[in-house]
């Protein structure tokens, strides 16, 4: 039964069917399905395949936007449950601040990273998209998170990851927080170049990375 349901979740994203995605997310909650599998084997597969199909020129912008809306609808339903899941049990493993950098509005991948971190027991504070460097640094100073995660999907906005690290250094905050970077054009080489503490190319590894970095603190 699980497999069919996961397949339906994947398809609901590929078909951009927001209503169905919501219904399936609600059914997953009612049926007490493992939410990490619901994400990884269901909805996440759909949005990843959509990205690939778009890049291959097989799907176009309208389909993409509908898929993004369906994914967001499913995430809205699942996130509160992910937060209160037994994994979380009211005891946060640490705080992660996430942002998509200035000039960049891509947030589907970052929301998935946020959902997986939440499921993994972390307290996630998501600043949203197109967040100016100053704002990110201000929030780091205020909230003192264990980890700051910066997402960038455009080659033109990757530079803002570097600028954020530079401003953290400039304000004397760099040693207080581990900085991780991600997003399609980002690489481990880039992370090294800008002196980030880590890079991951997907949401699952982002959780492992955060766990490792926090354990090293
Ligand atoms: Co845009 N876009 N887009 N786009 N878009 C890309 C990124 C692009 C590669 C498409 C292409 O041309 N082939 C291209 C960038 C080229 C480049 O710079 N190299 C591009 C462009 C050019 C643009 C516009 C400029 C188009 C235009 O207007 N002419 C424009 C820019 C807007 C802006 O930001 N200022 C634009 C707009 C849009 C939409 C608004 C239509 C929409 C975004 C909707 C939204 O996010 N709310 C959109 C989309 C959806 C895409 C593609 C098709 C898919 C991105 C996505 O959601 N993938 C993308 C092509 C592609 O990547 N295949 C493309 C699915 C998602 C699950 O994967 O985001 O990679 P991803 O996240 C992964 C990992 O990267 C990682 O984990 C996630 C889950 O596994 N990850 C992290 C992400 N962040 C992380 C952070 C971490 C760790 C891991 O730690 C902090």
mmCIF file of C-alpha atoms and ligand atoms in Angstrom:
data_model
loop_
_atom_site.group_PDB
_atom_site.id
_atom_site.type_symbol
_atom_site.label_atom_id
_atom_site.label_comp_id
_atom_site.label_asym_id
_atom_site.label_seq_id
_atom_site.Cartn_x
_atom_site.Cartn_y
_atom_site.Cartn_z
ATOM 1 C CA UNK A 1 0.000 0.000 0.000
ATOM 2 C CA UNK A 2 2.825 2.367 0.954
ATOM 3 C CA UNK A 3 4.483 2.069 -2.460
ATOM 4 C CA UNK A 4 1.291 2.954 -4.343
ATOM 5 C CA UNK A 5 0.743 5.908 -2.081
ATOM 6 C CA UNK A 6 4.324 7.132 -2.607
ATOM 7 C CA UNK A 7 3.839 6.789 -6.360
ATOM 8 C CA UNK A 8 0.623 8.819 -6.146
ATOM 9 C CA UNK A 9 2.482 11.501 -4.181
ATOM 10 C CA UNK A 10 5.205 11.676 -6.824
ATOM 11 C CA UNK A 11 2.579 11.923 -9.570
ATOM 12 C CA UNK A 12 0.589 14.603 -7.771
ATOM 13 C CA UNK A 13 3.681 16.842 -7.943
ATOM 14 C CA UNK A 14 4.507 15.980 -11.545
ATOM 15 C CA UNK A 15 0.863 16.671 -12.488
ATOM 16 C CA UNK A 16 0.893 19.893 -10.481
ATOM 17 C CA UNK A 17 -2.257 18.704 -8.716
ATOM 18 C CA UNK A 18 -2.340 20.811 -5.557
ATOM 19 C CA UNK A 19 -5.611 19.360 -4.246
ATOM 20 C CA UNK A 20 -4.415 15.778 -4.652
ATOM 21 C CA UNK A 21 -1.046 16.586 -3.056
ATOM 22 C CA UNK A 22 -2.903 18.023 -0.042
ATOM 23 C CA UNK A 23 -5.214 15.010 0.189
ATOM 24 C CA UNK A 24 -2.280 12.600 0.033
ATOM 25 C CA UNK A 25 -0.353 14.546 2.670
ATOM 26 C CA UNK A 26 -3.428 14.420 4.918
ATOM 27 C CA UNK A 27 -3.880 10.687 4.300
ATOM 28 C CA UNK A 28 -0.227 10.122 5.194
ATOM 29 C CA UNK A 29 -0.895 11.792 8.551
ATOM 30 C CA UNK A 30 -4.103 9.832 9.171
ATOM 31 C CA UNK A 31 -2.408 6.576 8.292
ATOM 32 C CA UNK A 32 0.598 7.400 10.429
ATOM 33 C CA UNK A 33 3.063 6.795 7.615
ATOM 34 C CA UNK A 34 6.751 7.398 8.233
ATOM 35 C CA UNK A 35 7.082 11.048 7.230
ATOM 36 C CA UNK A 36 10.711 10.805 6.159
ATOM 37 C CA UNK A 37 9.697 8.144 3.610
ATOM 38 C CA UNK A 38 6.678 10.211 2.590
ATOM 39 C CA UNK A 39 9.093 13.001 1.704
ATOM 40 C CA UNK A 40 11.948 10.982 0.190
ATOM 41 C CA UNK A 41 10.031 8.257 -1.621
ATOM 42 C CA UNK A 42 6.989 10.357 -2.471
ATOM 43 C CA UNK A 43 6.814 14.098 -2.877
ATOM 44 C CA UNK A 44 10.550 14.757 -3.139
ATOM 45 C CA UNK A 45 10.928 12.367 -6.076
ATOM 46 C CA UNK A 46 8.205 14.259 -7.910
ATOM 47 C CA UNK A 47 9.773 17.691 -7.515
ATOM 48 C CA UNK A 48 13.247 16.421 -8.385
ATOM 49 C CA UNK A 49 11.991 14.758 -11.548
ATOM 50 C CA UNK A 50 10.088 17.917 -12.442
ATOM 51 C CA UNK A 51 13.314 19.937 -12.191
ATOM 52 C CA UNK A 52 15.077 17.450 -14.478
ATOM 53 C CA UNK A 53 12.237 17.380 -17.022
ATOM 54 C CA UNK A 54 12.166 21.177 -17.113
ATOM 55 C CA UNK A 55 15.880 21.328 -17.681
ATOM 56 C CA UNK A 56 15.595 18.738 -20.454
ATOM 57 C CA UNK A 57 12.997 20.948 -22.144
ATOM 58 C CA UNK A 58 10.213 18.386 -21.704
ATOM 59 C CA UNK A 59 8.204 20.474 -19.244
ATOM 60 C CA UNK A 60 7.679 24.229 -19.297
ATOM 61 C CA UNK A 61 7.246 27.077 -16.861
ATOM 62 C CA UNK A 62 3.458 26.710 -16.231
ATOM 63 C CA UNK A 63 3.903 23.033 -15.298
ATOM 64 C CA UNK A 64 6.830 23.961 -13.122
ATOM 65 C CA UNK A 65 4.905 26.606 -11.215
ATOM 66 C CA UNK A 66 1.987 24.195 -10.654
ATOM 67 C CA UNK A 67 4.421 21.522 -9.408
ATOM 68 C CA UNK A 68 5.990 24.050 -7.029
ATOM 69 C CA UNK A 69 2.537 25.014 -5.698
ATOM 70 C CA UNK A 70 1.614 21.366 -5.173
ATOM 71 C CA UNK A 71 4.894 20.734 -3.349
ATOM 72 C CA UNK A 72 4.360 23.768 -1.123
ATOM 73 C CA UNK A 73 0.789 22.661 -0.325
ATOM 74 C CA UNK A 74 2.035 19.219 0.754
ATOM 75 C CA UNK A 75 4.847 20.759 2.820
ATOM 76 C CA UNK A 76 2.397 23.083 4.594
ATOM 77 C CA UNK A 77 0.412 20.095 5.797
ATOM 78 C CA UNK A 78 3.400 17.933 6.678
ATOM 79 C CA UNK A 79 5.679 20.477 8.383
ATOM 80 C CA UNK A 80 3.701 20.863 11.665
ATOM 81 C CA UNK A 81 3.553 17.063 11.938
ATOM 82 C CA UNK A 82 7.253 16.782 11.163
ATOM 83 C CA UNK A 83 7.878 19.242 13.992
ATOM 84 C CA UNK A 84 5.864 17.317 16.539
ATOM 85 C CA UNK A 85 6.982 13.894 15.352
ATOM 86 C CA UNK A 86 8.497 11.559 17.912
ATOM 87 C CA UNK A 87 11.914 12.327 16.492
ATOM 88 C CA UNK A 88 11.495 15.870 17.722
ATOM 89 C CA UNK A 89 9.851 15.029 21.051
ATOM 90 C CA UNK A 90 10.078 18.638 22.206
ATOM 91 C CA UNK A 91 13.867 18.446 22.455
ATOM 92 C CA UNK A 92 15.625 20.388 19.761
ATOM 93 C CA UNK A 93 19.004 19.048 18.670
ATOM 94 C CA UNK A 94 20.051 22.548 17.696
ATOM 95 C CA UNK A 95 18.937 25.616 15.821
ATOM 96 C CA UNK A 96 19.388 26.145 12.101
ATOM 97 C CA UNK A 97 18.693 29.444 10.356
ATOM 98 C CA UNK A 98 18.027 29.079 6.629
ATOM 99 C CA UNK A 99 17.815 31.669 3.874
ATOM 100 C CA UNK A 100 17.778 31.916 0.113
ATOM 101 C CA UNK A 101 20.253 34.693 -0.623
ATOM 102 C CA UNK A 102 19.546 38.149 -2.062
ATOM 103 C CA UNK A 103 18.401 38.305 -5.673
ATOM 104 C CA UNK A 104 17.218 34.705 -5.618
ATOM 105 C CA UNK A 105 13.616 33.557 -5.208
ATOM 106 C CA UNK A 106 14.123 29.802 -5.583
ATOM 107 C CA UNK A 107 12.879 28.134 -2.419
ATOM 108 C CA UNK A 108 11.555 24.684 -3.204
ATOM 109 C CA UNK A 109 14.852 22.937 -2.410
ATOM 110 C CA UNK A 110 15.424 25.047 0.690
ATOM 111 C CA UNK A 111 11.922 24.228 1.962
ATOM 112 C CA UNK A 112 12.694 20.554 1.526
ATOM 113 C CA UNK A 113 15.945 20.999 3.433
ATOM 114 C CA UNK A 114 13.940 22.799 6.148
ATOM 115 C CA UNK A 115 11.358 20.004 6.293
ATOM 116 C CA UNK A 116 14.012 17.285 6.519
ATOM 117 C CA UNK A 117 15.908 19.147 9.237
ATOM 118 C CA UNK A 118 12.664 19.612 11.145
ATOM 119 C CA UNK A 119 11.966 15.907 10.782
ATOM 120 C CA UNK A 120 15.492 15.236 12.036
ATOM 121 C CA UNK A 121 14.786 17.107 15.280
ATOM 122 C CA UNK A 122 16.283 20.509 14.523
ATOM 123 C CA UNK A 123 14.657 23.807 15.258
ATOM 124 C CA UNK A 124 14.509 25.572 11.901
ATOM 125 C CA UNK A 125 14.068 29.311 11.428
ATOM 126 C CA UNK A 126 13.498 30.011 7.750
ATOM 127 C CA UNK A 127 14.104 33.602 6.688
ATOM 128 C CA UNK A 128 12.554 33.053 3.269
ATOM 129 C CA UNK A 129 13.867 34.141 -0.116
ATOM 130 C CA UNK A 130 15.793 37.120 -1.490
ATOM 131 C CA UNK A 131 17.222 37.843 1.956
ATOM 132 C CA UNK A 132 19.835 40.619 2.087
ATOM 133 C CA UNK A 133 23.206 39.826 3.651
ATOM 134 C CA UNK A 134 22.683 42.440 6.374
ATOM 135 C CA UNK A 135 19.415 40.847 7.427
ATOM 136 C CA UNK A 136 20.960 37.364 7.604
ATOM 137 C CA UNK A 137 23.857 38.595 9.742
ATOM 138 C CA UNK A 138 21.497 40.538 12.005
ATOM 139 C CA UNK A 139 19.451 37.389 12.642
ATOM 140 C CA UNK A 140 22.595 35.340 13.350
ATOM 141 C CA UNK A 141 23.644 37.942 15.934
ATOM 142 C CA UNK A 142 20.176 37.918 17.483
ATOM 143 C CA UNK A 143 19.305 34.215 17.492
ATOM 144 C CA UNK A 144 22.771 32.675 17.776
ATOM 145 C CA UNK A 145 21.930 29.565 15.743
ATOM 146 C CA UNK A 146 24.251 26.556 15.664
ATOM 147 C CA UNK A 147 24.139 26.484 11.884
ATOM 148 C CA UNK A 148 23.372 28.982 9.143
ATOM 149 C CA UNK A 149 22.299 27.461 5.826
ATOM 150 C CA UNK A 150 22.462 29.540 2.654
ATOM 151 C CA UNK A 151 20.730 28.416 -0.507
ATOM 152 C CA UNK A 152 21.494 29.843 -3.978
ATOM 153 C CA UNK A 153 20.141 28.527 -7.268
ATOM 154 C CA UNK A 154 21.643 31.064 -9.638
ATOM 155 C CA UNK A 155 25.286 31.405 -10.583
ATOM 156 C CA UNK A 156 24.792 35.153 -10.183
ATOM 157 C CA UNK A 157 23.586 34.870 -6.571
ATOM 158 C CA UNK A 158 26.152 32.348 -5.295
ATOM 159 C CA UNK A 159 28.372 35.337 -4.632
ATOM 160 C CA UNK A 160 25.968 36.370 -1.850
ATOM 161 C CA UNK A 161 26.984 33.239 0.080
ATOM 162 C CA UNK A 162 30.543 34.502 -0.019
ATOM 163 C CA UNK A 163 29.418 38.018 0.957
ATOM 164 C CA UNK A 164 27.494 36.654 3.943
ATOM 165 C CA UNK A 165 30.537 34.786 5.258
ATOM 166 C CA UNK A 166 32.650 37.907 4.764
ATOM 167 C CA UNK A 167 30.188 40.062 6.709
ATOM 168 C CA UNK A 168 29.986 37.476 9.512
ATOM 169 C CA UNK A 169 33.779 37.660 9.744
ATOM 170 C CA UNK A 170 33.688 41.418 9.646
ATOM 171 C CA UNK A 171 31.195 41.541 12.544
ATOM 172 C CA UNK A 172 33.195 39.046 14.618
ATOM 173 C CA UNK A 173 30.415 36.447 14.378
ATOM 174 C CA UNK A 174 32.034 33.873 12.126
ATOM 175 C CA UNK A 175 33.338 31.644 14.938
ATOM 176 C CA UNK A 176 29.923 31.451 16.594
ATOM 177 C CA UNK A 177 28.122 29.721 13.753
ATOM 178 C CA UNK A 178 28.751 26.929 11.268
ATOM 179 C CA UNK A 179 27.849 27.977 7.743
ATOM 180 C CA UNK A 180 26.635 25.498 5.145
ATOM 181 C CA UNK A 181 25.843 26.207 1.527
ATOM 182 C CA UNK A 182 23.729 24.456 -1.084
ATOM 183 C CA UNK A 183 21.742 24.835 -4.285
ATOM 184 C CA UNK A 184 22.110 23.458 -7.801
ATOM 185 C CA UNK A 185 25.128 25.540 -8.991
ATOM 186 C CA UNK A 186 26.978 25.229 -5.682
ATOM 187 C CA UNK A 187 29.746 22.659 -5.190
ATOM 188 C CA UNK A 188 32.086 21.464 -2.475
ATOM 189 C CA UNK A 189 34.855 23.325 -4.316
ATOM 190 C CA UNK A 190 32.884 26.567 -4.028
ATOM 191 C CA UNK A 191 32.204 25.892 -0.344
ATOM 192 C CA UNK A 192 35.949 25.494 0.240
ATOM 193 C CA UNK A 193 36.753 28.617 -1.743
ATOM 194 C CA UNK A 194 34.452 30.817 0.323
ATOM 195 C CA UNK A 195 35.453 29.130 3.618
ATOM 196 C CA UNK A 196 32.038 27.671 4.349
ATOM 197 C CA UNK A 197 31.968 24.809 6.873
ATOM 198 C CA UNK A 198 30.145 22.441 4.595
ATOM 199 C CA UNK A 199 28.181 21.740 1.440
ATOM 200 C CA UNK A 200 25.556 19.200 0.542
ATOM 201 C CA UNK A 201 23.831 18.575 -2.746
ATOM 202 C CA UNK A 202 20.589 17.270 -1.280
ATOM 203 C CA UNK A 203 18.306 17.530 1.722
ATOM 204 C CA UNK A 204 19.144 14.157 3.254
ATOM 205 C CA UNK A 205 22.866 14.875 3.263
ATOM 206 C CA UNK A 206 22.174 18.364 4.597
ATOM 207 C CA UNK A 207 20.724 16.750 7.741
ATOM 208 C CA UNK A 208 23.787 14.480 8.085
ATOM 209 C CA UNK A 209 26.064 17.475 7.587
ATOM 210 C CA UNK A 210 24.274 19.551 10.227
ATOM 211 C CA UNK A 211 24.396 16.624 12.652
ATOM 212 C CA UNK A 212 28.149 16.238 12.110
ATOM 213 C CA UNK A 213 28.888 19.958 12.409
ATOM 214 C CA UNK A 214 26.866 20.312 15.603
ATOM 215 C CA UNK A 215 28.555 17.258 17.134
ATOM 216 C CA UNK A 216 31.931 18.859 16.418
ATOM 217 C CA UNK A 217 31.053 22.105 18.194
HETATM 218 CO CO1 LIG B 1 14.721 29.133 -12.035
HETATM 219 N N1 LIG B 1 16.522 28.703 -12.708
HETATM 220 N N2 LIG B 1 14.847 30.904 -12.605
HETATM 221 N N3 LIG B 1 12.901 29.196 -11.423
HETATM 222 N N4 LIG B 1 14.727 27.183 -11.857
HETATM 223 C C1 LIG B 1 17.086 27.378 -12.467
HETATM 224 C C2 LIG B 1 17.882 27.362 -11.180
HETATM 225 C C3 LIG B 1 17.961 27.182 -13.771
HETATM 226 C C4 LIG B 1 19.130 26.214 -13.591
HETATM 227 C C5 LIG B 1 17.023 26.743 -14.926
HETATM 228 C C6 LIG B 1 17.736 26.672 -16.269
HETATM 229 O O1 LIG B 1 17.907 27.658 -16.919
HETATM 230 N N5 LIG B 1 18.152 25.506 -16.669
HETATM 231 C C7 LIG B 1 18.410 28.650 -14.079
HETATM 232 C C8 LIG B 1 19.712 29.100 -13.389
HETATM 233 C C9 LIG B 1 20.871 29.230 -14.350
HETATM 234 C C10 LIG B 1 22.092 29.572 -13.585
HETATM 235 O O2 LIG B 1 22.205 30.598 -12.980
HETATM 236 N N6 LIG B 1 23.024 28.664 -13.609
HETATM 237 C C11 LIG B 1 17.190 29.424 -13.594
HETATM 238 C C12 LIG B 1 16.852 30.732 -14.008
HETATM 239 C C13 LIG B 1 17.762 31.326 -15.072
HETATM 240 C C14 LIG B 1 15.762 31.437 -13.493
HETATM 241 C C15 LIG B 1 15.303 32.845 -13.872
HETATM 242 C C16 LIG B 1 16.407 33.887 -14.061
HETATM 243 C C17 LIG B 1 14.411 32.696 -15.118
HETATM 244 C C18 LIG B 1 13.972 34.016 -15.728
HETATM 245 O O3 LIG B 1 13.208 34.731 -15.134
HETATM 246 N N7 LIG B 1 14.522 34.274 -16.885
HETATM 247 C C19 LIG B 1 14.392 33.226 -12.687
HETATM 248 C C20 LIG B 1 15.196 33.880 -11.550
HETATM 249 C C21 LIG B 1 14.317 34.362 -10.434
HETATM 250 C C22 LIG B 1 15.180 34.791 -9.254
HETATM 251 O O4 LIG B 1 15.510 33.966 -8.426
HETATM 252 N N8 LIG B 1 15.543 36.052 -9.193
HETATM 253 C C23 LIG B 1 13.907 31.871 -12.281
HETATM 254 C C24 LIG B 1 12.662 31.639 -11.721
HETATM 255 C C25 LIG B 1 12.173 30.388 -11.376
HETATM 256 C C26 LIG B 1 10.757 30.116 -10.875
HETATM 257 C C27 LIG B 1 10.223 31.262 -10.012
HETATM 258 C C28 LIG B 1 9.859 29.942 -12.076
HETATM 259 C C29 LIG B 1 10.915 28.727 -10.190
HETATM 260 C C30 LIG B 1 11.202 28.835 -8.677
HETATM 261 C C31 LIG B 1 9.971 28.584 -7.826
HETATM 262 C C32 LIG B 1 10.360 28.515 -6.388
HETATM 263 O O5 LIG B 1 11.404 28.031 -6.006
HETATM 264 N N9 LIG B 1 9.451 29.018 -5.565
HETATM 265 C C33 LIG B 1 12.170 28.187 -10.863
HETATM 266 C C34 LIG B 1 12.559 26.828 -10.852
HETATM 267 C C35 LIG B 1 11.566 25.879 -10.199
HETATM 268 C C36 LIG B 1 13.781 26.374 -11.379
HETATM 269 C C37 LIG B 1 14.291 24.915 -11.612
HETATM 270 C C38 LIG B 1 13.592 24.380 -12.854
HETATM 271 C C39 LIG B 1 14.054 23.927 -10.516
HETATM 272 C C40 LIG B 1 14.573 24.358 -9.155
HETATM 273 C C41 LIG B 1 13.980 23.431 -8.148
HETATM 274 O O6 LIG B 1 13.079 23.786 -7.417
HETATM 275 N N10 LIG B 1 14.446 22.182 -8.178
HETATM 276 C C42 LIG B 1 15.835 25.132 -11.850
HETATM 277 C C43 LIG B 1 16.440 24.098 -12.782
HETATM 278 C C44 LIG B 1 16.943 22.899 -12.023
HETATM 279 O O7 LIG B 1 17.521 23.045 -10.953
HETATM 280 N N11 LIG B 1 16.715 21.761 -12.556
HETATM 281 C C45 LIG B 1 15.881 26.564 -12.199
HETATM 282 C C46 LIG B 1 13.951 21.127 -7.289
HETATM 283 C C47 LIG B 1 14.639 21.242 -5.935
HETATM 284 C C48 LIG B 1 14.168 20.090 -5.046
HETATM 285 O O8 LIG B 1 16.037 21.111 -6.150
HETATM 286 O O9 LIG B 1 16.466 23.559 -5.653
HETATM 287 O O10 LIG B 1 18.330 22.047 -6.470
HETATM 288 P P1 LIG B 1 17.093 22.222 -5.692
HETATM 289 O O11 LIG B 1 17.374 21.839 -4.166
HETATM 290 C C49 LIG B 1 18.018 20.630 -3.801
HETATM 291 C C50 LIG B 1 19.540 20.757 -3.716
HETATM 292 O O12 LIG B 1 20.099 21.767 -4.540
HETATM 293 C C51 LIG B 1 19.800 20.953 -2.276
HETATM 294 O O13 LIG B 1 18.771 20.209 -1.637
HETATM 295 C C52 LIG B 1 17.554 20.363 -2.367
HETATM 296 C C53 LIG B 1 16.700 19.138 -2.190
HETATM 297 O O14 LIG B 1 17.396 17.960 -2.514
HETATM 298 N N12 LIG B 1 19.788 22.296 -1.703
HETATM 299 C C54 LIG B 1 20.476 22.532 -0.557
HETATM 300 C C55 LIG B 1 19.161 23.416 -2.067
HETATM 301 N N13 LIG B 1 19.405 24.395 -1.200
HETATM 302 C C56 LIG B 1 20.200 23.877 -0.258
HETATM 303 C C57 LIG B 1 20.744 24.444 0.888
HETATM 304 C C58 LIG B 1 21.569 23.636 1.681
HETATM 305 C C59 LIG B 1 21.818 22.324 1.365
HETATM 306 C C60 LIG B 1 21.270 21.732 0.238
HETATM 307 O O15 LIG B 1 22.135 24.093 2.787
HETATM 308 C C61 LIG B 1 21.863 25.410 3.177
#
